[in-house]
XYZ file of C-alpha atoms in Angstrom:
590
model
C -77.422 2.645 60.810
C -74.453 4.817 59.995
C -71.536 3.496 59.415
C -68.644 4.076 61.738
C -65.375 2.124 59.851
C -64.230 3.824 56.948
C -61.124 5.998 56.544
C -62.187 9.425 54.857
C -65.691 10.962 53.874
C -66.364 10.934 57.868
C -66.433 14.704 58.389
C -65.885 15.841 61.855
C -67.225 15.578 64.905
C -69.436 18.856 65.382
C -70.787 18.008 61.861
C -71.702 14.554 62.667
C -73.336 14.915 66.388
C -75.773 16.700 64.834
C -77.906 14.132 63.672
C -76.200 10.842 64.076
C -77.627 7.785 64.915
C -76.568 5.649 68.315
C -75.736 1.641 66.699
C -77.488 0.456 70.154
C -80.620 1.983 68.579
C -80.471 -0.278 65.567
C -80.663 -3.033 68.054
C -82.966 -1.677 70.872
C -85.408 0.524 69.304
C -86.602 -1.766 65.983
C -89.998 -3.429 66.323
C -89.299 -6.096 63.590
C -87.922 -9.854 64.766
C -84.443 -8.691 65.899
C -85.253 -6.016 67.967
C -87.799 -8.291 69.980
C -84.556 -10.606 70.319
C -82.051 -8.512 71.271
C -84.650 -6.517 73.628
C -85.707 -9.501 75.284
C -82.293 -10.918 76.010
C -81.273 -7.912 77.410
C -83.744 -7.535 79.987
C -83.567 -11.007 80.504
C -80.305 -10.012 82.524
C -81.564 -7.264 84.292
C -81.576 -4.480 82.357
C -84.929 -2.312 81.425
C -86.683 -0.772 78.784
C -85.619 2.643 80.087
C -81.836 1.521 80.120
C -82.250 0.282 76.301
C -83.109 4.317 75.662
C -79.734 4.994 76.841
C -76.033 4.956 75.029
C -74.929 2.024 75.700
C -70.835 1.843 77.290
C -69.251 -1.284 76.337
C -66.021 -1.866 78.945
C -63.526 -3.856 77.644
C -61.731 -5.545 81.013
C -58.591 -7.343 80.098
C -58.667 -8.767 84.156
C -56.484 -11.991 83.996
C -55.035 -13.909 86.623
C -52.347 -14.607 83.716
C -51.606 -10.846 83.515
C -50.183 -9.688 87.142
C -51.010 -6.045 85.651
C -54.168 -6.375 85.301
C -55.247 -8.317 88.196
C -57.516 -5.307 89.944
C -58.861 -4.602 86.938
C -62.343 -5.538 88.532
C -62.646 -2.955 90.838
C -61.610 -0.386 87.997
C -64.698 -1.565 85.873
C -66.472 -1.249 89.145
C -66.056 2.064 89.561
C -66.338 3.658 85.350
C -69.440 1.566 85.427
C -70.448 3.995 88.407
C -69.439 6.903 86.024
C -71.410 5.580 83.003
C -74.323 5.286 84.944
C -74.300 8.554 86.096
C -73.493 10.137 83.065
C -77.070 8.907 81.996
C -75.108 5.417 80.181
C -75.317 1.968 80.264
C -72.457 0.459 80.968
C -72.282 -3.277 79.553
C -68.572 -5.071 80.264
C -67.080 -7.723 78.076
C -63.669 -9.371 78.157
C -61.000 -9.765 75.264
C -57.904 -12.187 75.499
C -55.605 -10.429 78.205
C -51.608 -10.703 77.293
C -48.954 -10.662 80.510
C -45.264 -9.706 79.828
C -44.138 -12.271 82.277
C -45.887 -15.161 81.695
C -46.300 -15.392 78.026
C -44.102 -17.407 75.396
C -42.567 -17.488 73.078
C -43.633 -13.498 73.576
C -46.430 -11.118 74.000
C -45.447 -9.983 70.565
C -47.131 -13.233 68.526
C -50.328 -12.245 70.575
C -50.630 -8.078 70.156
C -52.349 -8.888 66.949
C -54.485 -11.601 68.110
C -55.450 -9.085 70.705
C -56.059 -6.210 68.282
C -58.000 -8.597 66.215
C -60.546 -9.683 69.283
C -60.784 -6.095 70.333
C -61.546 -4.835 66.922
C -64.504 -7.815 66.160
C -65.965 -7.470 70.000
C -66.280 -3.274 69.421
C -67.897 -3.501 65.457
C -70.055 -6.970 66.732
C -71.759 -5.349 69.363
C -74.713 -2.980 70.684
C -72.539 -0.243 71.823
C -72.072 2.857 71.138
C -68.555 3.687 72.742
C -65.850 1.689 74.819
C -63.839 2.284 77.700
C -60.519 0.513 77.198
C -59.011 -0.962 80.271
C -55.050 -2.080 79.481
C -51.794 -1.312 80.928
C -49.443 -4.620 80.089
C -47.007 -3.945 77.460
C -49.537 -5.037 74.438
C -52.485 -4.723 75.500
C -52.739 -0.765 75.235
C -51.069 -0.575 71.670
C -53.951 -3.426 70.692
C -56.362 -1.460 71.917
C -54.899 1.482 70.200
C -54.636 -0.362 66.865
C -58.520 -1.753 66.952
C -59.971 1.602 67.978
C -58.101 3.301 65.031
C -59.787 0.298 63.037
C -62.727 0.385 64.280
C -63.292 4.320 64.969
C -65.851 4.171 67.777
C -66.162 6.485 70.322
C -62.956 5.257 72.913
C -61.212 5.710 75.410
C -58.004 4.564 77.485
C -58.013 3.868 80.349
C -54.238 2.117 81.871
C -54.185 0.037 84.895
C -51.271 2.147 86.388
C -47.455 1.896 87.502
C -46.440 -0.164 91.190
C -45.557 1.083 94.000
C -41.277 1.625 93.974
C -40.091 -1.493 94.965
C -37.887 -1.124 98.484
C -35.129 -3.335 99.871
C -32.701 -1.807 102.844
C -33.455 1.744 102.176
C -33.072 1.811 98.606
C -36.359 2.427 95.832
C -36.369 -0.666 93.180
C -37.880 -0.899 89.807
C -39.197 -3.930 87.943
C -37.661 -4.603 85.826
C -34.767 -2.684 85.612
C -33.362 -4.475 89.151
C -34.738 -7.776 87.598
C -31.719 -7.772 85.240
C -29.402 -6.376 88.047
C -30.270 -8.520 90.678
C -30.114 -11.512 88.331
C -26.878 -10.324 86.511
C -24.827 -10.035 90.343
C -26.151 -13.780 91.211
C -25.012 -14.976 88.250
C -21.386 -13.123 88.828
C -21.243 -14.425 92.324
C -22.071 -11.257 94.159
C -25.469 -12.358 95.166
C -25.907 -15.787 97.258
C -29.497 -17.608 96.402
C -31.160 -16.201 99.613
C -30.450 -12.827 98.821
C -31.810 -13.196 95.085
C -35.236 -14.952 96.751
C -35.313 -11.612 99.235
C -34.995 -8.989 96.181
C -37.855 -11.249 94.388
C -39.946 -10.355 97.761
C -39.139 -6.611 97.755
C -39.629 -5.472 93.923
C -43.337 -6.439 93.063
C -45.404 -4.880 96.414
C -48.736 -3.654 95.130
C -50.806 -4.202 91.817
C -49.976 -1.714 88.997
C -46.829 -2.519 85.792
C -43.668 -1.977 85.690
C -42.933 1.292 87.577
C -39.848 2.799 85.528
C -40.148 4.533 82.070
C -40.362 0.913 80.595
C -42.934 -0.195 77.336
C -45.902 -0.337 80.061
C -45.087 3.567 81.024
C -44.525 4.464 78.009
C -47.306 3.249 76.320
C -49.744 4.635 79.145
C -47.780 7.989 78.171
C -48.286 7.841 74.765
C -52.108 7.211 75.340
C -52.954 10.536 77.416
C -50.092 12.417 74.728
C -52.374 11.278 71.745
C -55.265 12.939 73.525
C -56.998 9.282 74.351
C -56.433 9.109 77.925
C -57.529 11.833 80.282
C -54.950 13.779 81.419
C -52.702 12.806 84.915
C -53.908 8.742 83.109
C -50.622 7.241 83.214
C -48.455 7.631 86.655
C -51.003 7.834 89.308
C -49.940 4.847 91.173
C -52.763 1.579 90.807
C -53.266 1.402 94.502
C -53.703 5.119 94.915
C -57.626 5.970 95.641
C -56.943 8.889 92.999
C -57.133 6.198 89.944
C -60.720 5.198 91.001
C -61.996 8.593 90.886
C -59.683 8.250 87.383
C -61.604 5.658 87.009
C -65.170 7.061 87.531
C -64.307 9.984 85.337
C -63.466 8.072 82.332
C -67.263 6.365 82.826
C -68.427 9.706 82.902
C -66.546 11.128 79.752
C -67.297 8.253 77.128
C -70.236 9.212 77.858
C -69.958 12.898 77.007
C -67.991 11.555 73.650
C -70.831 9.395 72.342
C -73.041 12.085 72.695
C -71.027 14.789 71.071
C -69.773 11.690 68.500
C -66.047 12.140 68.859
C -63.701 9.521 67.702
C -60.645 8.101 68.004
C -59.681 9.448 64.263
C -61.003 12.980 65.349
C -57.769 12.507 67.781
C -55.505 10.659 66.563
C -54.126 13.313 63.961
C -51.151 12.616 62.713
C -50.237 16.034 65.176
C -51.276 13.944 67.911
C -49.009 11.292 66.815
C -46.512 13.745 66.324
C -47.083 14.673 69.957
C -46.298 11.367 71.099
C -43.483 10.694 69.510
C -42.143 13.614 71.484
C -43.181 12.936 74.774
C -41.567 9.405 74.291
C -38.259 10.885 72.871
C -38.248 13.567 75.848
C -39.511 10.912 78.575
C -36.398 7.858 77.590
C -39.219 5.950 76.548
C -38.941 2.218 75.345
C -38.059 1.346 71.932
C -41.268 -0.616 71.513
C -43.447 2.463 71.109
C -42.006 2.842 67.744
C -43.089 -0.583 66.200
C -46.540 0.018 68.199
C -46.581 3.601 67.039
C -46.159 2.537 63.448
C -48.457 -0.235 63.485
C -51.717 2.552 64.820
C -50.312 5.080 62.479
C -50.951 2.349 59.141
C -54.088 1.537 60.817
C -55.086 5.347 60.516
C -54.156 5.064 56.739
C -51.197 6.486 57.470
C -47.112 5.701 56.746
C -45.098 6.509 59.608
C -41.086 6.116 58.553
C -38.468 5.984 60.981
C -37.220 9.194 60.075
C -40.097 11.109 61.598
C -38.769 9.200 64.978
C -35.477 10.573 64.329
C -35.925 13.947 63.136
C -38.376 14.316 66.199
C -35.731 12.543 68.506
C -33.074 15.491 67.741
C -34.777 18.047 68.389
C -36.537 16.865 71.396
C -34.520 17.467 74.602
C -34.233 14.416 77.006
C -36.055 15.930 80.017
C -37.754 13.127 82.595
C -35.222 11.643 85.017
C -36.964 8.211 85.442
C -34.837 5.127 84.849
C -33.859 2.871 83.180
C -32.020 6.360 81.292
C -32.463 8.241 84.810
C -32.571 8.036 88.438
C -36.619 8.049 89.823
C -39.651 6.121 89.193
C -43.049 6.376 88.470
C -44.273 7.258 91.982
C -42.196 10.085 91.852
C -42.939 11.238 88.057
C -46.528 11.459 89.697
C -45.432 13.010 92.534
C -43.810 15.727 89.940
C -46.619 16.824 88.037
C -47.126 13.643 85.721
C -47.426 13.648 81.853
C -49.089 17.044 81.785
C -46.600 18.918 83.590
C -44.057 17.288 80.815
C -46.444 17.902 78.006
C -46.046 22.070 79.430
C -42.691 21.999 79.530
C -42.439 20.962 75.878
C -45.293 22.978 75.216
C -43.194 24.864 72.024
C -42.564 21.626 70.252
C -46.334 20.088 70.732
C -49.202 20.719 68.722
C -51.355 22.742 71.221
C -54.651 22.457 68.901
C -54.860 18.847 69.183
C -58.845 17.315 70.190
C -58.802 15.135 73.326
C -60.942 13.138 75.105
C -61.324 15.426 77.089
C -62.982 17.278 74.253
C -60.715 20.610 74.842
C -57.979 20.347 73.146
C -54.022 19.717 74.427
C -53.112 23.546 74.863
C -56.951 23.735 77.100
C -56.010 20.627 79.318
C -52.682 22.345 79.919
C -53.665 25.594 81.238
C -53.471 24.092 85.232
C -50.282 21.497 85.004
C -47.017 22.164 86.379
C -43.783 20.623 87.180
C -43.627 20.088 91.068
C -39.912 18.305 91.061
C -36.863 19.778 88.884
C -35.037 16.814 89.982
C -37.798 14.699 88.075
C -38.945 16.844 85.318
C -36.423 18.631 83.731
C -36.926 22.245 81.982
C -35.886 22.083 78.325
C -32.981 24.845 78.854
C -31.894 22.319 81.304
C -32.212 18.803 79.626
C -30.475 15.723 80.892
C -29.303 15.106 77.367
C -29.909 17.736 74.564
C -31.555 15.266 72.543
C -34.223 12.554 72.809
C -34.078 8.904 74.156
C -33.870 7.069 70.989
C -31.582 6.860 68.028
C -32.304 5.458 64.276
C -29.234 3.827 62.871
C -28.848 3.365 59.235
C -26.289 1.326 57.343
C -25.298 -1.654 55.105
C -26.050 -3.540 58.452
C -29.898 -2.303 58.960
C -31.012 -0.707 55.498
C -34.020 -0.447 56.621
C -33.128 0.913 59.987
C -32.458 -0.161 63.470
C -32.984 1.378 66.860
C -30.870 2.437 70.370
C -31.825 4.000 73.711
C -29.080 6.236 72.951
C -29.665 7.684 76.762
C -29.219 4.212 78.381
C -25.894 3.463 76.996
C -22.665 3.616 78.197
C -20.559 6.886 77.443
C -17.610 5.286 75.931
C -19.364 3.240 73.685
C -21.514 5.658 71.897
C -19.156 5.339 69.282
C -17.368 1.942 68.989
C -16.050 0.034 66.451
C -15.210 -4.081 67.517
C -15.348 -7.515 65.679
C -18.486 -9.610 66.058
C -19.205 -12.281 68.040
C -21.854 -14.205 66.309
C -25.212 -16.126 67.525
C -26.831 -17.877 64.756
C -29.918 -18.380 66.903
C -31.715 -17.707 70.700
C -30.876 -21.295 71.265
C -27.396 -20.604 70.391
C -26.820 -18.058 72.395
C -28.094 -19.656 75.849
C -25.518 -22.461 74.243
C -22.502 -20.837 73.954
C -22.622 -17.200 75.614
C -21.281 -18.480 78.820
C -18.762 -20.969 77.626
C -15.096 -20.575 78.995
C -13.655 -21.389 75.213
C -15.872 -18.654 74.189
C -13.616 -16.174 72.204
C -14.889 -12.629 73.167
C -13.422 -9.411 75.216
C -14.918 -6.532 76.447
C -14.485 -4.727 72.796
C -16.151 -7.444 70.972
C -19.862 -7.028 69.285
C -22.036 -9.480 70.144
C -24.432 -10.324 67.259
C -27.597 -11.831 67.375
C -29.062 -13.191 64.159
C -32.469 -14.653 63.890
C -34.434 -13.028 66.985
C -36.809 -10.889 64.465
C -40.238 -11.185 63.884
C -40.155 -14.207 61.723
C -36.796 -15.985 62.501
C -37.511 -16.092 66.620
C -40.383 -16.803 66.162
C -42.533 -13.125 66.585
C -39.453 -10.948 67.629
C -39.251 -11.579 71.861
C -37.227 -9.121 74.316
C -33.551 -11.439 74.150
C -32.055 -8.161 72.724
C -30.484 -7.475 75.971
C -27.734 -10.186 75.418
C -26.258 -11.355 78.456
C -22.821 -10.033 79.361
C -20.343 -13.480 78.739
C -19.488 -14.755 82.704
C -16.159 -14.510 81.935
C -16.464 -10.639 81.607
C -18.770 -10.675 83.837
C -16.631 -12.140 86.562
C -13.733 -9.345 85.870
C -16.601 -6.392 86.035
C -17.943 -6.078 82.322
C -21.174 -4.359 82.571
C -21.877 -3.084 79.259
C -20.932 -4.053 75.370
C -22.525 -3.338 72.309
C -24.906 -5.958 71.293
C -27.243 -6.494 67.882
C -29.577 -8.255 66.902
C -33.682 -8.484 65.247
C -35.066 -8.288 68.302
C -37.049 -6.186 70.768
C -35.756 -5.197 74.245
C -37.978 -4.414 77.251
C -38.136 -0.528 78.009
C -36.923 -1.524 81.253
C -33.746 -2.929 79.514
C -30.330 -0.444 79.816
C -27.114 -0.743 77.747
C -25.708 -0.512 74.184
C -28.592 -2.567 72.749
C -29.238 -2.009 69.318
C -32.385 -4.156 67.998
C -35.091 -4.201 65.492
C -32.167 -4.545 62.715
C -34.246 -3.991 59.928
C -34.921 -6.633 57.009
C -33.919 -9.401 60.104
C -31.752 -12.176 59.417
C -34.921 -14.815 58.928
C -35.629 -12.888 55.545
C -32.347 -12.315 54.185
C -31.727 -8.994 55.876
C -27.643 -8.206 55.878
C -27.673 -9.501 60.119
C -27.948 -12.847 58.588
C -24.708 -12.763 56.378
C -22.477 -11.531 59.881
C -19.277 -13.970 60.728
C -17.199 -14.224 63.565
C -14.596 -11.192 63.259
C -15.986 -8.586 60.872
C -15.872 -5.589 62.137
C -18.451 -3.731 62.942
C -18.470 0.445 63.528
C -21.501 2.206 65.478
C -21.394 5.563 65.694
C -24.328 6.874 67.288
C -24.113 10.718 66.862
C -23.734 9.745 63.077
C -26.244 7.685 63.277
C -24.644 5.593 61.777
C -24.163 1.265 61.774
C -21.767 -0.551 59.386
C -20.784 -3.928 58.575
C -17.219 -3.709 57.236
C -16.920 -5.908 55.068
C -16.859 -5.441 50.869
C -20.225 -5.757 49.125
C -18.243 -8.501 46.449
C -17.516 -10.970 49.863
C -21.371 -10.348 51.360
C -22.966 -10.998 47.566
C -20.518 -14.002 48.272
C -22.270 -15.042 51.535
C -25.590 -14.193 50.197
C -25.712 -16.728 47.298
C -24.848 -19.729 49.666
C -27.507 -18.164 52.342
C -30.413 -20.291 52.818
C -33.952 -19.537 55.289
C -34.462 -20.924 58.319
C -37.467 -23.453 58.748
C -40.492 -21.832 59.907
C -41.499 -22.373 63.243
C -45.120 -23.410 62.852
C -47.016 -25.371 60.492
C -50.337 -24.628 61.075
C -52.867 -22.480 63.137
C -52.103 -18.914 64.581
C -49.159 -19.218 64.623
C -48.374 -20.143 61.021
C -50.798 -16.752 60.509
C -48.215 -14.884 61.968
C -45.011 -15.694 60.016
C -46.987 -15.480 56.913
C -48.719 -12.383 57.120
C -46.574 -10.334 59.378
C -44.551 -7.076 58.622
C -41.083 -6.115 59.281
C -40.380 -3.623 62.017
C -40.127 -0.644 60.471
C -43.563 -1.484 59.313
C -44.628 -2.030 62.941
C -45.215 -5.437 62.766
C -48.429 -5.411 61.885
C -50.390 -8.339 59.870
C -50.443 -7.192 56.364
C -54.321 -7.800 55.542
C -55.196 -5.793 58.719
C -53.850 -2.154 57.166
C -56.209 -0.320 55.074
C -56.622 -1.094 51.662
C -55.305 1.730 49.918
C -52.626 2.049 52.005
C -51.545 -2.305 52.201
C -51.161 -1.888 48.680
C -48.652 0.849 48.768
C -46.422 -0.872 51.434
C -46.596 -4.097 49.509
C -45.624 -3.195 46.109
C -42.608 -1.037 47.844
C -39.383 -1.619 48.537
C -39.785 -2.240 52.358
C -42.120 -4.651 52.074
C -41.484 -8.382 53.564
């Protein structure tokens, strides 16, 4: 049986279709012991010799109960099992562990490997010759992502979809943008308990994630920009009937790739990632794509430095007017023309010649899009901001880089300069941030140390630090905050995260004090600690680790083996040989 896993000496596609050999067969068609077995058990639940002749689908339904986002996930294997079949497949589902956003703690973050992991060993361990992918939840498509890279079978993506807009007296809201508004009026006073339990009614009304441009979109965007979801993928709407016929043509198209032996390597160029990168920069797209972005990049073999974010970021115009960085939703992005009418628009920065799924390639599944709604989709000679949505600060304060969703924040504090307010811990922060002594004004940086992907533990959203009540109170909405953590995508404000080394390792966030100042400048890209290298070599020498937060099991896994998030977070064994052993005897590595 050939073997599908290796990095190079592949060739491509056309080359290999030729003469290549289905892995099903090595199961189906021997006559020795094994192939007795495994024919056996297979028609033992229903399936016949004649089905055993055909490519066989594997459907990978993350359905949970625990995952609100994936909850009709059923009927969507329902109907690409109706495509498989009549593609002339067999389609044979199988469940990994499914990861929810809102239900699991400390954070979805200590499981996206775990996932990646399951998907990976389910896809090499078994009879089938390509998968369909069903995800949508924050994690679940970069895992997905990450083991098909790994495992290079023929894939593809298929997202669960965006909700419905939320609506409350007249006006369109979007989870969970209006979470954090709702909840951040109640606890000012402007909001009485009723009213808080009436918004919880209104925002969440059919299946489907998140519906603004937060990690959930984006990630669904960055899967049809690759070239691994079909195209129109990501915003229709999960109740719409239009993702079941989706649905059935995905069934119908692995299909078409197994025969024709296409891969996820054959499309995830780094041009295709290139793409990506740009539809996320143009789209205000969540500052998680670039720690899941870097994490399938090393998985290709591949280094992707934050530089290639920025660089892309500046010359990619902000364009799609969805919030949290705009003013519509998902519905309406669909409505508009979807992620192909925004991949023609930037059609002069993309890499037309990319392979798809579709097996044309991105300029091909281009030729019929078009924008619908200048209100939602911009033109790029009239952006909404002449660059993308997020930043890459360097400084003495994140060597190794830290990010902003420069479009999200607040105009007058793009460039700011303000002495820190300092949180040596999550736990500290729900301690003291609403304390009446606390001593903080609306110019002061809040600074969260500890929140990273080792110190937190496994680096949860708590970027978005809560406005102080006293501020609060007297109409502070926005400040600029720090910290080693992540941030939803739905998240809005002067949030920088993934301070890079984080505090847990020894990273500079860990040797902040009350009162140093502290100078962002965004257009500079620039983020600096003020304070003389003599005093922090000072502070460093007395600096000691925090205790780790497991001692044993998966989680101890994690904070062992896990990689900083410039390095996407990854587990370091996972990455390609060749490749871990580059990043490891650098400079970046943990």
């Amino acid at each position: 049986m050939e073997e599908r896993t290796g990095i190079s000496g592949e060739g491509n596609a056309e080359s290999r279709a030729a003469g290549h050999r289905l892995k099903s067969e090595a199961y189906f068609r021997e006559k020795d012991l094994w192939g007795f077995i495994h024919r056996s058990f297979t028609k033992s639940i229903g399936y016949t010799g004649e089905d055993l002749r055909k490519p066989v689908i594997g459907i990978c339904n993350t359905f949970s109960e625990l995952n609100k986002c994936h909850s009709h996930f059923n009927e969507l294997a329902d109907y690409v099992k109706r495509g498989v079949w009549q593609a002339g497949g067999v389609p044979m589902e199988f469940p990994t562990i499914s990861i929810g956003e809102p239900y699991v703690k400390p954070t979805t973050m200590l499981l996206r490997n775990l996932m990646a992991m399951d998907t990976e060993e389910m896809m090499k361990g078994h009879p089938i010759d390509g998968v369909v992918l069903l995800g949508g939840c924050d994690k679940t498509v970069p895992a997905q992502l990450m083991a098909a890279a790994s495992v290079n079978l023929p894939a593809i993506v298929l997202t669960g979809g965006p909700m419905l807009n939320g609506r409350l007296g007249g006006r369109s809201l979007g989870a969970c943008t209006d979470c954090y508004g709702f909840t951040l009026e109640h606890k000012a006073g402007n909001l009485t308990d009723e009213e808080l339990a009436v918004a919880e009614d209104a925002i969440c009304r059919s299946d489907g994630h998140c519906m603004v441009m937060g990690t959930a979109s984006t990630m669904a965007s960055i899967a049809e920009a690759l070239g691994m979801a079909l195209p129109g993928c990501a915003a229709i709407p999960a109740p719409d009937s239009r993702r079941r016929h989706l649905s059935e043509r995905t069934g119908k198209q692995i299909v078409e790739l197994v025969r024709r032996d296409i891969r996820p390597r054959d499309i995830m160029t780094a041009e295709a990632v290139e793409n990506a990168i740009t539809v996320t920069m143009a789209s205000g797209g969540s500052t998680n794509a670039i720690i899941h972005l870097v994490a399938i990049s090393q998985r290709l073999g591949r280094k992707l430095p934050l530089e290639t974010f920025d660089a892309i970021s500046r010359r990619t115009p902000f364009i799609l007017n969805l919030r949290p960085s705009g003013k519509y939703q998902m519905e309406e992005y669909f409505e508009a023309g979807g992620v192909p009418a925004l991949m023609k628009e930037l059609g002069p920065l993309l890499h037309g010649g990319c392979l798809t799924v579709t097996g044309k390639t991105v300029t091909e599944n281009l030729v019929q899009a078009a924008t619908l709604d200048r209100e939602v989709i911009r033109s790029m000679a009239e952006p909404l901001e002449s660059q993308g949505g997020i930043a890459v600060l360097r400084g003495n304060l994140a060597p190794d880089g830290a990010l902003i969703k420069q479009t999200a924040v607040s105009a007058h504090l793009k460039q700011h300069t303000g002495r820190a307010v300092v949180f040596e811990s999550p736990a500290d922060l729900l301690l003291r941030i609403d304390d009446p002594e606390l001593e903080v004004d609306e110019h002061s940086v809040l600074v969260l140390k500890n929140a990273g992907p080792k110190g937190a533990p496994a680096m949860p959203e708590i970027g978005q630090i809560p406005i102080p009540q006293k501020l609060l109170v007297r109409g502070i909405r926005d400040m600029v905050r720090i910290s080693d953590a992540r941030i939803s995508g739905t998240s809005y404000g002067a949030l920088i995260v993934h301070a890079a080394p984080e505090a847990a390792v020894g990273g500079t966030l860990a040797l902040v004090r009350d009162g140093d100042e502290i100078e962002l400048d965004i257009a500079a890209r620039k983020l600096v600690l003020k304070v003389p290298d003599g005093e922090l070599a000072r502070r460093r020498a007395v600096w000691k680790a925090p205790d780790p937060h497991y001692d044993r099991g998966y989680g101890l896994l994690f904070h062992e083996r896990v990689l900083q998030a410039n390095l996407g977070c990854d587990f370091d064994f996972l990455l390609p040989a060749e490749l871990r052993r580059e990043l490891l005897d650098g400079a970046e590595a943990p």
